[in-house]
Tab-separated table of C-alpha atoms and ligand atoms in Angstrom:
chain	number	residue	atom	x	y	z
A	1	MET	CA	0.000	0.000	0.000
A	2	PRO	CA	1.466	3.408	-0.905
A	3	LEU	CA	2.404	5.669	1.981
A	4	ASP	CA	0.052	8.371	3.102
A	5	LYS	CA	2.190	11.462	2.447
A	6	VAL	CA	2.411	14.387	4.824
A	7	ASP	CA	3.985	17.807	4.192
A	8	LYS	CA	7.437	17.762	5.689
A	9	ILE	CA	10.297	15.454	6.592
A	10	TRP	CA	13.044	16.496	8.990
A	11	MET	CA	16.343	15.950	7.216
A	12	ASN	CA	19.735	16.947	8.548
A	13	GLY	CA	18.439	19.823	10.613
A	14	GLU	CA	15.866	21.165	8.190
A	15	LEU	CA	12.224	20.583	7.391
A	16	VAL	CA	12.075	19.666	3.708
A	17	ASP	CA	9.079	18.939	1.495
A	18	TRP	CA	8.129	15.267	1.479
A	19	ASP	CA	9.022	14.826	-2.219
A	20	ASP	CA	12.376	16.554	-1.801
A	21	ALA	CA	13.730	14.261	0.942
A	22	GLN	CA	16.121	12.516	-1.481
A	23	VAL	CA	19.560	10.889	-1.430
A	24	HIS	CA	22.194	10.112	-4.094
A	25	VAL	CA	22.387	6.559	-5.523
A	26	LEU	CA	25.915	6.322	-4.145
A	27	THR	CA	24.641	6.767	-0.602
A	28	HIS	CA	26.865	4.413	1.396
A	29	THR	CA	24.057	2.748	3.379
A	30	LEU	CA	22.223	1.807	0.165
A	31	HIS	CA	25.189	-0.360	-0.813
A	32	TYR	CA	26.370	-1.867	2.445
A	33	GLY	CA	23.388	-1.628	4.808
A	34	SER	CA	25.314	0.015	7.591
A	35	GLY	CA	22.785	2.437	9.061
A	36	VAL	CA	20.435	2.410	12.036
A	37	PHE	CA	16.821	3.336	12.559
A	38	GLU	CA	13.940	3.534	14.989
A	39	GLY	CA	10.214	3.004	14.857
A	40	VAL	CA	8.214	5.264	17.141
A	41	ARG	CA	4.522	6.147	17.377
A	42	ALA	CA	2.540	9.212	18.349
A	43	TYR	CA	-1.020	8.793	19.583
A	44	PRO	CA	-3.828	11.267	20.177
A	45	THR	CA	-4.420	12.215	23.807
A	46	ASP	CA	-6.687	14.804	25.404
A	47	ARG	CA	-3.634	17.122	25.452
A	48	GLY	CA	-2.937	16.700	21.724
A	49	PRO	CA	-0.609	14.175	20.076
A	50	ALA	CA	1.977	12.537	22.334
A	51	VAL	CA	5.006	10.506	21.295
A	52	PHE	CA	5.380	7.262	23.214
A	53	ARG	CA	8.736	6.688	24.952
A	54	LEU	CA	10.510	9.130	22.669
A	55	ALA	CA	13.633	9.596	24.809
A	56	ASP	CA	14.049	5.803	25.119
A	57	HIS	CA	13.829	5.378	21.345
A	58	MET	CA	16.434	8.086	20.782
A	59	ARG	CA	18.716	6.484	23.368
A	60	ARG	CA	18.415	3.155	21.534
A	61	LEU	CA	19.136	4.909	18.224
A	62	HIS	CA	22.343	6.333	19.683
A	63	GLU	CA	23.284	2.938	21.130
A	64	SER	CA	22.627	1.188	17.801
A	65	ALA	CA	24.851	3.745	16.067
A	66	HIS	CA	27.586	3.268	18.657
A	67	LEU	CA	27.603	-0.484	17.981
A	68	LEU	CA	28.148	0.230	14.290
A	69	HIS	CA	30.857	2.908	14.766
A	70	ILE	CA	28.494	5.634	13.581
A	71	GLU	CA	28.607	8.981	15.305
A	72	ILE	CA	25.269	10.776	15.151
A	73	PRO	CA	25.811	14.523	14.750
A	74	TYR	CA	22.772	15.313	16.957
A	75	SER	CA	22.258	14.635	20.642
A	76	GLU	CA	19.410	12.490	21.909
A	77	GLU	CA	17.630	15.637	23.110
A	78	GLN	CA	18.065	17.383	19.742
A	79	LEU	CA	16.517	14.368	18.022
A	80	CYS	CA	13.625	14.362	20.507
A	81	GLU	CA	12.970	18.025	19.777
A	82	ALA	CA	13.214	17.408	16.006
A	83	THR	CA	10.656	14.609	16.362
A	84	ARG	CA	8.224	16.765	18.308
A	85	GLU	CA	8.667	19.462	15.678
A	86	VAL	CA	8.035	17.214	12.689
A	87	VAL	CA	4.895	15.738	14.282
A	88	ARG	CA	3.704	19.258	15.122
A	89	VAL	CA	4.290	20.847	11.704
A	90	ASN	CA	2.560	18.028	9.876
A	91	GLY	CA	-0.542	18.462	12.012
A	92	VAL	CA	-1.013	14.703	12.487
A	93	GLU	CA	-2.843	13.413	15.548
A	94	SER	CA	-1.590	9.911	15.205
A	95	CYS	CA	1.400	8.684	13.221
A	96	TYR	CA	4.312	6.312	12.874
A	97	ILE	CA	7.716	7.969	13.175
A	98	ARG	CA	10.813	6.690	11.399
A	99	PRO	CA	14.155	8.199	12.450
A	100	LEU	CA	16.956	6.971	10.173
A	101	VAL	CA	20.697	7.416	10.498
A	102	TYR	CA	22.472	6.691	7.241
A	103	LEU	CA	25.949	6.963	5.821
A	104	GLY	CA	25.776	9.342	2.919
A	105	TYR	CA	27.417	10.094	-0.397
A	106	GLY	CA	31.147	10.601	-0.709
A	107	GLU	CA	32.843	7.377	0.332
A	108	MET	CA	32.706	3.868	-1.049
A	109	GLY	CA	34.172	0.649	0.262
A	110	LEU	CA	33.655	-1.284	3.443
A	111	ASN	CA	35.452	1.105	5.728
A	112	PRO	CA	32.653	3.562	6.464
A	113	LEU	CA	34.509	5.684	8.986
A	114	ALA	CA	34.974	8.673	6.698
A	115	ALA	CA	31.470	8.640	5.258
A	116	PRO	CA	29.210	11.566	6.136
A	117	VAL	CA	26.402	10.712	8.563
A	118	GLY	CA	22.895	11.790	7.587
A	119	VAL	CA	19.800	11.787	9.774
A	120	SER	CA	16.159	11.963	8.772
A	121	ILE	CA	12.909	11.758	10.692
A	122	ALA	CA	9.804	11.001	8.659
A	123	VAL	CA	6.269	10.603	9.952
A	124	TRP	CA	3.153	9.236	8.295
A	125	PRO	CA	-0.232	7.934	9.353
A	126	TRP	CA	0.096	4.152	9.653
A	127	GLY	CA	-2.591	1.770	10.836
A	128	THR	CA	-1.751	-1.178	13.024
A	129	TYR	CA	1.026	-3.171	11.282
A	130	LEU	CA	-0.505	-6.652	11.272
A	131	GLY	CA	-4.030	-5.448	10.510
A	132	GLU	CA	-7.196	-4.784	12.502
A	133	GLU	CA	-8.359	-8.371	12.135
A	134	GLY	CA	-5.107	-9.641	13.651
A	135	LEU	CA	-5.337	-7.150	16.491
A	136	LYS	CA	-8.832	-8.435	17.385
A	137	HIS	CA	-8.657	-12.140	16.670
A	138	GLY	CA	-4.965	-12.930	16.572
A	139	VAL	CA	-2.386	-13.710	13.897
A	140	ARG	CA	-1.170	-17.021	12.517
A	141	LEU	CA	2.577	-17.631	12.823
A	142	LYS	CA	4.925	-20.019	11.131
A	143	VAL	CA	8.357	-20.908	12.457
A	144	SER	CA	10.787	-19.632	9.850
A	145	SER	CA	13.395	-21.733	8.111
A	146	TRP	CA	15.593	-18.620	8.409
A	147	ARG	CA	17.442	-18.351	11.704
A	148	ARG	CA	17.859	-15.078	13.567
A	149	MET	CA	21.417	-13.889	13.092
A	150	ASP	CA	23.770	-14.890	15.860
A	151	PRO	CA	24.913	-11.885	17.974
A	152	ASN	CA	28.446	-12.647	16.817
A	153	VAL	CA	27.338	-12.367	13.203
A	154	ASN	CA	25.478	-9.116	13.765
A	155	PRO	CA	24.870	-7.383	17.089
A	156	SER	CA	21.194	-8.045	17.806
A	157	ALA	CA	21.129	-5.062	20.153
A	158	ALA	CA	21.586	-2.739	17.171
A	159	LYS	CA	18.512	-1.839	15.184
A	160	GLY	CA	20.613	-1.852	12.033
A	161	VAL	CA	19.292	-1.352	8.511
A	162	GLY	CA	21.042	-4.345	6.913
A	163	VAL	CA	19.924	-6.761	9.622
A	164	TYR	CA	16.418	-6.519	8.242
A	165	VAL	CA	17.311	-8.610	5.176
A	166	ASN	CA	17.060	-11.523	7.611
A	167	SER	CA	13.628	-10.369	8.823
A	168	SER	CA	12.450	-9.747	5.308
A	169	LEU	CA	13.392	-13.248	4.134
A	170	ALA	CA	11.440	-14.724	7.036
A	171	LYS	CA	8.446	-12.441	6.533
A	172	VAL	CA	8.130	-13.211	2.818
A	173	GLU	CA	8.472	-16.937	3.450
A	174	ALA	CA	5.646	-16.805	6.022
A	175	ILE	CA	3.355	-14.672	3.842
A	176	LYS	CA	3.881	-16.865	0.768
A	177	ALA	CA	3.008	-19.910	2.853
A	178	GLY	CA	-0.271	-18.224	3.865
A	179	TYR	CA	0.640	-17.078	7.399
A	180	ASP	CA	0.648	-13.579	8.868
A	181	GLU	CA	4.072	-13.477	10.464
A	182	ALA	CA	7.204	-15.556	11.074
A	183	LEU	CA	8.534	-16.752	14.395
A	184	MET	CA	12.320	-16.761	14.347
A	185	LEU	CA	14.592	-19.189	16.162
A	186	ASN	CA	18.225	-18.444	16.929
A	187	THR	CA	21.090	-20.654	15.791
A	188	GLN	CA	20.644	-22.828	18.924
A	189	GLY	CA	17.034	-23.438	17.953
A	190	GLN	CA	15.544	-21.308	20.723
A	191	VAL	CA	12.795	-18.780	20.096
A	192	ALA	CA	14.238	-15.287	19.563
A	193	GLU	CA	11.437	-13.051	18.300
A	194	CYS	CA	9.295	-12.330	15.254
A	195	THR	CA	10.494	-10.377	12.208
A	196	GLY	CA	9.654	-7.001	13.774
A	197	GLU	CA	8.140	-7.853	17.161
A	198	ASN	CA	8.990	-9.500	20.476
A	199	VAL	CA	7.039	-12.517	21.619
A	200	PHE	CA	5.341	-13.548	24.884
A	201	VAL	CA	3.712	-16.760	26.047
A	202	VAL	CA	1.256	-17.113	28.939
A	203	LYS	CA	1.334	-20.458	30.771
A	204	ASN	CA	-0.499	-21.110	34.034
A	205	GLY	CA	-1.002	-17.379	34.516
A	206	VAL	CA	2.713	-16.523	34.175
A	207	LEU	CA	4.097	-14.426	31.316
A	208	VAL	CA	7.305	-15.642	29.702
A	209	THR	CA	9.427	-13.947	27.058
A	210	PRO	CA	12.819	-14.954	25.597
A	211	PRO	CA	15.834	-13.218	27.171
A	212	LEU	CA	17.755	-10.669	25.097
A	213	SER	CA	20.626	-13.162	24.989
A	214	ALA	CA	18.424	-15.349	22.757
A	215	GLY	CA	18.829	-12.658	20.090
A	216	ALA	CA	15.691	-10.625	20.750
A	217	LEU	CA	15.777	-6.866	20.273
A	218	ASP	CA	15.401	-4.956	23.544
A	219	GLY	CA	11.932	-3.837	22.496
A	220	LEU	CA	10.397	-0.854	24.197
A	221	THR	CA	6.944	-2.346	23.805
A	222	ARG	CA	8.308	-5.524	25.421
A	223	ASP	CA	9.591	-3.409	28.279
A	224	SER	CA	6.298	-1.493	28.545
A	225	VAL	CA	4.296	-4.735	28.550
A	226	MET	CA	6.543	-6.263	31.233
A	227	THR	CA	6.125	-3.185	33.418
A	228	ILE	CA	2.365	-2.996	32.898
A	229	ALA	CA	1.963	-6.748	33.519
A	230	ARG	CA	3.934	-6.616	36.777
A	231	ASP	CA	1.965	-3.553	37.893
A	232	LEU	CA	-1.233	-5.509	37.207
A	233	GLY	CA	0.087	-8.233	39.497
A	234	TYR	CA	1.194	-10.832	36.970
A	235	GLU	CA	4.459	-12.695	37.246
A	236	VAL	CA	6.782	-12.086	34.280
A	237	ARG	CA	9.846	-14.187	33.516
A	238	GLU	CA	12.572	-14.043	30.911
A	239	ALA	CA	13.396	-17.629	30.032
A	240	THR	CA	14.692	-19.753	27.186
A	241	MET	CA	11.762	-20.637	24.989
A	242	LEU	CA	11.353	-23.505	22.550
A	243	ARG	CA	8.874	-23.676	19.699
A	244	SER	CA	6.920	-26.287	21.664
A	245	ASP	CA	6.355	-23.709	24.427
A	246	LEU	CA	4.368	-21.763	21.858
A	247	TYR	CA	2.487	-24.833	20.621
A	248	LEU	CA	1.467	-25.548	24.236
A	249	ALA	CA	0.809	-21.953	25.323
A	250	ASP	CA	-2.406	-21.017	27.121
A	251	GLU	CA	-2.107	-17.631	25.447
A	252	ALA	CA	0.538	-15.919	23.328
A	253	PHE	CA	1.059	-12.508	21.825
A	254	LEU	CA	3.635	-10.425	20.048
A	255	CYS	CA	4.414	-6.771	20.518
A	256	GLY	CA	6.274	-3.930	18.859
A	257	THR	CA	5.810	-0.266	18.100
A	258	ALA	CA	4.394	-0.788	14.606
A	259	ALA	CA	2.408	-3.934	15.446
A	260	GLU	CA	1.349	-2.798	18.960
A	261	VAL	CA	0.084	-5.721	21.122
A	262	VAL	CA	-1.230	-8.532	18.931
A	263	PRO	CA	-2.615	-11.913	20.026
A	264	ILE	CA	-1.195	-15.034	18.401
A	265	ARG	CA	-3.953	-17.435	17.374
A	266	SER	CA	-1.834	-20.298	16.067
A	267	VAL	CA	1.763	-21.369	15.556
A	268	ASP	CA	2.594	-23.907	12.840
A	269	ASP	CA	-1.126	-24.762	12.704
A	270	ARG	CA	-1.338	-25.606	16.404
A	271	GLU	CA	-4.355	-23.592	17.535
A	272	ILE	CA	-3.989	-21.329	20.529
A	273	GLY	CA	-7.350	-19.782	19.730
A	274	GLU	CA	-9.081	-16.480	20.307
A	275	PRO	CA	-7.195	-13.982	22.516
A	276	GLY	CA	-7.187	-14.999	26.178
A	277	GLU	CA	-8.025	-12.927	29.206
A	278	ILE	CA	-4.467	-11.833	30.098
A	279	THR	CA	-3.624	-10.911	26.506
A	280	ARG	CA	-6.813	-8.860	26.245
A	281	LYS	CA	-6.140	-7.098	29.526
A	282	LEU	CA	-2.567	-6.209	28.509
A	283	GLN	CA	-3.636	-5.072	25.051
A	284	GLU	CA	-6.408	-2.923	26.470
A	285	THR	CA	-4.100	-1.390	29.099
A	286	TYR	CA	-1.360	-0.745	26.535
A	287	PHE	CA	-3.783	1.198	24.325
A	288	ALA	CA	-5.061	3.163	27.308
A	289	VAL	CA	-1.458	3.983	28.306
A	290	VAL	CA	-0.346	5.212	24.872
A	291	HIS	CA	-3.459	7.376	24.638
A	292	GLY	CA	-2.574	9.036	27.948
A	293	GLU	CA	-5.483	7.536	29.859
A	294	VAL	CA	-3.416	6.048	32.696
A	295	GLU	CA	-1.822	8.669	34.902
A	296	ALA	CA	0.749	6.259	36.350
A	297	TYR	CA	2.502	6.005	32.975
A	298	SER	CA	2.280	9.653	31.913
A	299	LYS	CA	6.099	9.863	32.147
A	300	TRP	CA	6.227	7.753	28.967
A	301	LEU	CA	4.383	10.391	26.934
A	302	ASP	CA	5.942	13.366	25.224
A	303	HIS	CA	3.275	15.875	24.264
A	304	VAL	CA	4.350	17.605	21.055
A	305	SER	CA	2.565	20.903	21.607
A	306	GLU	CA	3.662	21.606	25.187
B	401	PPE	N1	12.153	-6.993	17.294
B	401	PPE	C1	12.435	-6.509	16.073
B	401	PPE	C2	13.280	-7.297	15.166
B	401	PPE	C3	11.929	-5.263	15.705
B	401	PPE	O1	12.217	-4.777	14.501
B	401	PPE	C4	11.116	-4.547	16.597
B	401	PPE	C5	10.546	-3.214	16.209
B	401	PPE	C6	10.848	-5.096	17.862
B	401	PPE	C7	11.397	-6.320	18.171
B	401	PPE	C8	10.029	-4.374	18.892
B	401	PPE	O2	10.688	-3.235	19.349
B	401	PPE	P1	9.898	-1.965	19.891
B	401	PPE	O3	9.249	-1.315	18.722
B	401	PPE	O4	10.905	-1.150	20.561
B	401	PPE	O5	8.872	-2.493	20.840
B	401	PPE	N2	10.228	-3.089	14.848
B	401	PPE	C9	10.002	-1.783	14.288
B	401	PPE	C10	10.071	-1.847	12.781
B	401	PPE	C11	8.917	-2.519	12.147
B	401	PPE	C12	9.037	-2.579	10.664
B	401	PPE	O6	8.756	-3.654	10.167
B	401	PPE	O7	9.359	-1.591	9.990
B	401	PPE	C13	8.715	-1.154	14.793
B	401	PPE	O8	7.851	-1.836	15.334
B	401	PPE	O9	8.588	0.056	14.634
């Protein structure tokens, strides 16, 4: 589906027209994939649009860049302010936000250290990533034949551009086989995450999610869900997970900024079924939190017009 354009994109310190936010074909990142990005969302609240966990996303962007020897020419706070500005000027109530740090034009070859570093922040209205139907009734997953990259092949803590070739291979395989999303195992055969989401299982009332050492991204939605779940009184554990733990789950769900909190209805054709009570409760609370309806989590919201 083509993107829903807005007016302006923040690019290297300036607000440029959407159609003018261009790069040269010899942009370094286009050739070698060494760049980093974030996915952030802004939601409508009764005090205007608010960006969810903005400072945490910008910290992760800086950390991802550090892992790849990229020095971002803007501080975390400058990038937060640029994000608030670009949401504000486009007049959107609700949007997806894509900060990108890329190595630009001027250098070729695998040593990127001299390449200029570019930064852009684009926003656009984007519905829930895995679809409304999936959000309500759950998505069907297939374990991918593609393994998540080992942390010694690519640092899984970095949200790096090129790493997503791996996700893309898994996603296309799952879609072509008639599923909604792929579940990815690491090279030891343990569950890592989905192509763009973290994964949780509920068994006997306890929430379990793979540890970061399994190769999962340190997802901010994962962290939000863990916090919310504990505050609601549920036990949450990080533990090694096998595919059979998903087949035998009482409930399961995935979560990420783009996808939000999405029930899993089956894995490799083993039915888990309609969303369970704990999944529903967490999903409902997450949506209330991002919309600024739960005072206790107001520190996670960055109101763009204040
Ligand atoms: N794992 C992966 C591999 C991942 O890409 C994401 C975010 C997550 C986990 C969840 O992280 P967080 O958003 O902080 O909760 N994926 C982003 C990109 C999605 C895309 O396909 O594009 C996102 O959700 O914005």
